[in-house]
mmCIF file of C-alpha atoms in Angstrom:
data_model
loop_
_atom_site.group_PDB
_atom_site.id
_atom_site.type_symbol
_atom_site.label_atom_id
_atom_site.label_comp_id
_atom_site.label_asym_id
_atom_site.label_seq_id
_atom_site.Cartn_x
_atom_site.Cartn_y
_atom_site.Cartn_z
ATOM 1 C CA MET A 1 51.944 313.392 107.470
ATOM 2 C CA THR A 2 51.906 310.482 109.917
ATOM 3 C CA SER A 3 49.249 307.828 109.309
ATOM 4 C CA ASP A 4 46.692 306.764 111.899
ATOM 5 C CA GLU A 5 48.311 303.311 111.890
ATOM 6 C CA GLN A 6 51.723 304.810 112.773
ATOM 7 C CA ILE A 7 50.208 306.920 115.549
ATOM 8 C CA GLY A 8 48.550 303.761 116.903
ATOM 9 C CA LYS A 9 51.835 301.828 116.856
ATOM 10 C CA ASN A 10 53.580 304.726 118.604
ATOM 11 C CA LEU A 11 50.848 304.807 121.245
ATOM 12 C CA VAL A 12 51.272 301.082 121.944
ATOM 13 C CA GLU A 13 55.030 301.582 122.492
ATOM 14 C CA LEU A 14 54.664 304.719 124.581
ATOM 15 C CA ARG A 15 51.893 303.244 126.712
ATOM 16 C CA GLY A 16 54.277 300.505 127.883
ATOM 17 C CA ASP A 17 52.960 298.825 131.044
ATOM 18 C CA LEU A 18 49.979 301.172 131.357
ATOM 19 C CA SER A 19 46.846 299.199 130.460
ATOM 20 C CA GLN A 20 44.350 300.335 127.838
ATOM 21 C CA LYS A 21 41.757 300.589 130.614
ATOM 22 C CA ASP A 22 44.005 302.809 132.749
ATOM 23 C CA LEU A 23 44.710 305.095 129.788
ATOM 24 C CA ALA A 24 40.963 305.326 129.045
ATOM 25 C CA ASP A 25 40.275 306.136 132.732
ATOM 26 C CA ALA A 26 42.903 308.898 132.696
ATOM 27 C CA MET A 27 41.419 310.356 129.512
ATOM 28 C CA ARG A 28 37.893 310.340 131.035
ATOM 29 C CA LYS A 29 39.270 312.294 134.021
ATOM 30 C CA ARG A 30 40.435 314.885 131.505
ATOM 31 C CA GLY A 31 36.950 315.212 130.037
ATOM 32 C CA PHE A 32 37.161 312.852 127.038
ATOM 33 C CA ARG A 33 34.623 310.088 126.407
ATOM 34 C CA TRP A 34 37.153 307.313 126.121
ATOM 35 C CA SER A 35 36.741 303.623 126.871
ATOM 36 C CA GLN A 36 39.122 300.716 126.518
ATOM 37 C CA ALA A 37 37.583 300.170 123.057
ATOM 38 C CA THR A 38 38.565 303.753 122.109
ATOM 39 C CA VAL A 39 42.195 303.077 123.025
ATOM 40 C CA TRP A 40 42.074 299.822 121.089
ATOM 41 C CA GLY A 41 40.647 301.626 118.018
ATOM 42 C CA VAL A 42 43.342 304.330 118.104
ATOM 43 C CA GLU A 43 46.104 301.736 118.522
ATOM 44 C CA LYS A 44 44.796 299.718 115.558
ATOM 45 C CA GLY A 45 44.613 302.872 113.407
ATOM 46 C CA GLU A 46 40.860 302.449 113.001
ATOM 47 C CA ARG A 47 40.023 305.618 114.941
ATOM 48 C CA PRO A 48 41.887 308.873 114.306
ATOM 49 C CA LEU A 49 43.440 310.681 117.274
ATOM 50 C CA ARG A 50 42.257 314.292 117.473
ATOM 51 C CA LEU A 51 44.768 317.018 118.313
ATOM 52 C CA THR A 52 43.183 317.830 121.694
ATOM 53 C CA GLU A 53 43.164 314.109 122.503
ATOM 54 C CA ALA A 54 46.792 313.771 121.430
ATOM 55 C CA GLU A 55 47.780 316.562 123.811
ATOM 56 C CA ALA A 56 45.936 314.872 126.695
ATOM 57 C CA VAL A 57 47.332 311.404 125.856
ATOM 58 C CA ALA A 58 50.862 312.856 125.706
ATOM 59 C CA GLU A 59 50.307 314.470 129.117
ATOM 60 C CA VAL A 60 49.056 311.190 130.619
ATOM 61 C CA LEU A 61 52.087 309.329 129.251
ATOM 62 C CA GLY A 62 54.567 312.062 130.195
ATOM 63 C CA GLU A 63 55.518 312.436 126.537
ATOM 64 C CA SER A 64 55.370 315.078 123.846
ATOM 65 C CA VAL A 65 52.820 315.121 121.054
ATOM 66 C CA ASN A 66 55.799 314.879 118.681
ATOM 67 C CA MET A 67 56.501 311.360 119.953
ATOM 68 C CA LEU A 68 52.923 310.314 119.160
ATOM 69 C CA VAL A 69 53.179 311.558 115.572
ATOM 70 C CA ALA A 70 56.842 310.682 114.909
ATOM 71 C CA SER A 71 57.689 308.773 111.760
ATOM 72 C CA GLY A 72 58.590 305.111 112.074
ATOM 73 C CA GLU A 73 62.368 305.486 111.801
ATOM 74 C CA GLY A 74 62.599 308.612 113.952
ATOM 75 C CA PHE A 75 60.393 307.031 116.591
ATOM 76 C CA ASP A 76 62.366 303.765 116.551
ATOM 77 C CA LEU A 77 65.686 305.595 116.960
ATOM 78 C CA THR A 78 64.351 307.624 119.889
ATOM 79 C CA MET A 79 63.014 304.500 121.612
ATOM 80 C CA LEU A 80 66.321 302.669 121.014
ATOM 81 C CA PHE A 81 68.233 305.584 122.501
ATOM 82 C CA ARG A 82 65.955 305.537 125.559
ATOM 83 C CA ALA A 83 66.410 301.786 125.966
ATOM 84 C CA VAL A 84 70.176 302.291 126.153
ATOM 85 C CA ARG A 85 70.168 305.586 128.056
ATOM 86 C CA ASP A 86 67.886 304.550 130.902
ATOM 87 C CA PRO A 87 70.005 301.599 132.136
ATOM 88 C CA LEU A 88 73.174 303.665 131.764
ATOM 89 C CA ASP A 89 71.633 306.468 133.819
ATOM 90 C CA GLU A 90 70.637 303.933 136.467
ATOM 91 C CA ILE A 91 74.149 302.427 136.544
ATOM 92 C CA GLU A 92 75.666 305.888 136.863
ATOM 93 C CA ALA A 93 73.337 306.780 139.730
ATOM 94 C CA LEU A 94 74.034 303.485 141.543
ATOM 95 C CA THR A 95 77.792 303.923 141.081
ATOM 96 C CA ALA A 96 77.673 307.436 142.495
ATOM 97 C CA GLU A 97 75.553 306.194 145.425
ATOM 98 C CA ALA A 98 78.017 303.341 146.095
ATOM 99 C CA PHE A 99 80.907 305.803 146.066
ATOM 100 C CA ARG A 100 79.129 308.086 148.541
ATOM 101 C CA GLU A 101 78.451 305.120 150.840
ATOM 102 C CA GLN A 102 82.096 304.003 150.646
ATOM 103 C CA LYS A 103 83.229 307.504 151.516
ATOM 104 C CA ASN A 104 80.811 307.603 154.466
ATOM 105 C CA MET A 105 82.125 304.226 155.672
ATOM 106 C CA ALA A 106 85.685 305.510 155.477
ATOM 107 C CA MET A 107 84.780 308.596 157.489
ATOM 108 C CA LEU A 108 82.942 306.501 160.091
ATOM 109 C CA ALA A 109 85.872 304.120 160.407
ATOM 110 C CA ALA A 110 88.196 307.045 160.987
ATOM 111 C CA HIS A 111 86.025 308.498 163.734
ATOM 112 C CA LEU A 112 84.609 305.453 165.521
ATOM 113 C CA LEU A 113 87.747 303.518 166.364
ATOM 114 C CA ASP A 114 90.805 304.947 168.034
ATOM 115 C CA ASP A 115 94.267 303.602 167.186
ATOM 116 C CA GLU A 116 94.363 300.905 169.855
ATOM 117 C CA MET A 117 90.850 299.652 169.120
ATOM 118 C CA ARG A 118 91.724 299.304 165.441
ATOM 119 C CA ARG A 119 94.773 297.206 166.254
ATOM 120 C CA LEU A 120 92.818 294.986 168.644
ATOM 121 C CA SER A 121 89.746 294.591 166.453
ATOM 122 C CA LEU A 122 91.791 293.610 163.405
ATOM 123 C CA ARG A 123 93.604 290.824 165.228
ATOM 124 C CA ASP A 124 91.897 287.420 164.652
ATOM 125 C CA SER A 125 88.370 288.787 164.186
ATOM 126 C CA PRO A 126 85.679 288.941 161.506
ATOM 127 C CA LEU A 127 86.865 292.476 160.751
ATOM 128 C CA ARG A 128 90.100 290.924 159.547
ATOM 129 C CA SER A 129 88.423 289.529 156.422
ATOM 130 C CA ALA A 130 86.766 292.887 155.748
ATOM 131 C CA TRP A 131 90.143 294.549 156.118
ATOM 132 C CA SER A 132 91.696 292.025 153.712
ATOM 133 C CA GLY A 133 88.913 292.800 151.258
ATOM 134 C CA MET A 134 89.725 296.510 151.439
ATOM 135 C CA VAL A 135 93.438 295.795 150.903
ATOM 136 C CA GLU A 136 92.570 293.696 147.840
ATOM 137 C CA ALA A 137 90.202 296.381 146.512
ATOM 138 C CA ILE A 138 92.912 299.050 146.777
ATOM 139 C CA GLU A 139 95.389 296.750 144.992
ATOM 140 C CA LYS A 140 92.855 296.112 142.205
ATOM 141 C CA HIS A 141 92.145 299.839 141.977
ATOM 142 C CA ASP A 142 95.845 300.604 141.607
ATOM 143 C CA ALA A 143 96.216 297.938 138.906
ATOM 144 C CA TRP A 144 93.142 299.231 137.079
ATOM 145 C CA ARG A 145 94.378 302.827 137.283
ATOM 146 C CA ARG A 146 97.786 301.840 135.868
ATOM 147 C CA THR A 147 96.134 299.932 133.012
ATOM 148 C CA SER A 148 93.550 302.621 132.196
ATOM 149 C CA ASP A 149 96.198 305.362 132.270
ATOM 150 C CA GLN A 150 98.171 303.445 129.654
ATOM 151 C CA VAL A 151 95.186 302.690 127.405
ATOM 152 C CA ASP A 152 92.778 305.617 127.683
ATOM 153 C CA GLU A 153 92.982 309.342 128.038
ATOM 154 C CA PRO A 154 91.127 310.386 131.192
ATOM 155 C CA GLU A 155 87.754 311.947 130.455
ATOM 156 C CA GLU A 156 86.700 315.133 132.185
ATOM 157 C CA SER A 157 83.169 313.790 132.601
ATOM 158 C CA ASP A 158 84.309 310.797 134.655
ATOM 159 C CA GLU A 159 83.491 312.346 138.024
ATOM 160 C CA LEU A 160 84.110 309.224 140.117
ATOM 161 C CA ASP A 161 87.775 308.549 139.398
ATOM 162 C CA ASN A 162 88.867 312.075 138.479
ATOM 163 C CA SER A 163 87.674 313.908 141.565
ATOM 164 C CA ALA A 164 89.321 315.168 144.699
ATOM 165 C CA GLU A 165 86.805 313.201 146.801
ATOM 166 C CA TYR A 166 87.628 309.949 145.042
ATOM 167 C CA ASP A 167 91.376 310.513 145.386
ATOM 168 C CA ALA A 168 90.908 311.394 149.064
ATOM 169 C CA PHE A 169 88.906 308.213 149.636
ATOM 170 C CA ILE A 170 91.585 306.022 148.021
ATOM 171 C CA ASP A 171 94.413 307.861 149.802
ATOM 172 C CA PHE A 172 92.638 307.512 153.155
ATOM 173 C CA TRP A 173 92.363 303.738 152.822
ATOM 174 C CA ARG A 174 95.871 303.375 151.416
ATOM 175 C CA ALA A 175 97.209 305.228 154.504
ATOM 176 C CA GLU A 176 95.035 303.172 156.863
ATOM 177 C CA ILE A 177 96.271 299.940 155.294
ATOM 178 C CA ALA A 178 99.888 301.014 155.622
ATOM 179 C CA ARG A 179 99.328 302.213 159.181
ATOM 180 C CA TYR A 180 97.511 299.188 160.586
ATOM 181 C CA THR A 181 98.930 296.262 158.660
ATOM 182 C CA PRO A 182 101.170 294.642 161.251
ATOM 183 C CA ALA A 183 104.881 295.007 160.507
ATOM 184 C CA ARG A 184 105.374 291.227 160.551
ATOM 185 C CA GLU A 185 102.827 290.830 157.705
ATOM 186 C CA ARG A 186 104.523 293.507 155.623
ATOM 187 C CA ASP A 187 107.902 291.850 156.280
ATOM 188 C CA GLY A 188 106.447 288.459 155.324
ATOM 189 C CA GLU A 189 105.136 289.894 152.063
ATOM 190 C CA ARG A 190 108.545 291.346 151.277
ATOM 191 C CA GLN A 191 110.226 288.001 151.957
ATOM 192 C CA THR A 192 107.664 286.186 149.774
ATOM 193 C CA GLU A 193 108.172 288.691 146.940
ATOM 194 C CA GLY A 194 111.987 288.492 147.236
#
């Protein structure tokens, strides 16, 4: 059985940025006679948390009653997992969003500029540096892909670099780079390499 002190410590962690006053206000809206002092008493383990109160507190916090009454080690492991999982979920979502935006940019570039406009706009203009950045990004991608293929087995869950959309995006820009890099630059690169 979980002690009142442990339930209080769990409540402090689960409450996070929500103030004691705000929790008390939310509990009053649910029909409980709670004040900030009530929250303080529960968190210190000086006032037991009744089952009906625990259900309401869990609802306010968006948690389960099990998290309020979890043992110290089980609770700590769950909170540690959340601390790691939440940033990883955010990174994954941002990466997917960035990929979608890159794909949209590629599609816009393909539709907005006809062949002649691309040639003219890339000659001695600010777009030239953006184009160089894309060339460098594709080169880095190719180097990364070669390295990762040698070191790691591809994972099925890696939707960004093992998808038809991703491959199409990379292939589109690789073709655009080959198509619109002036022949004299490609020849110069070959002479420099040779």
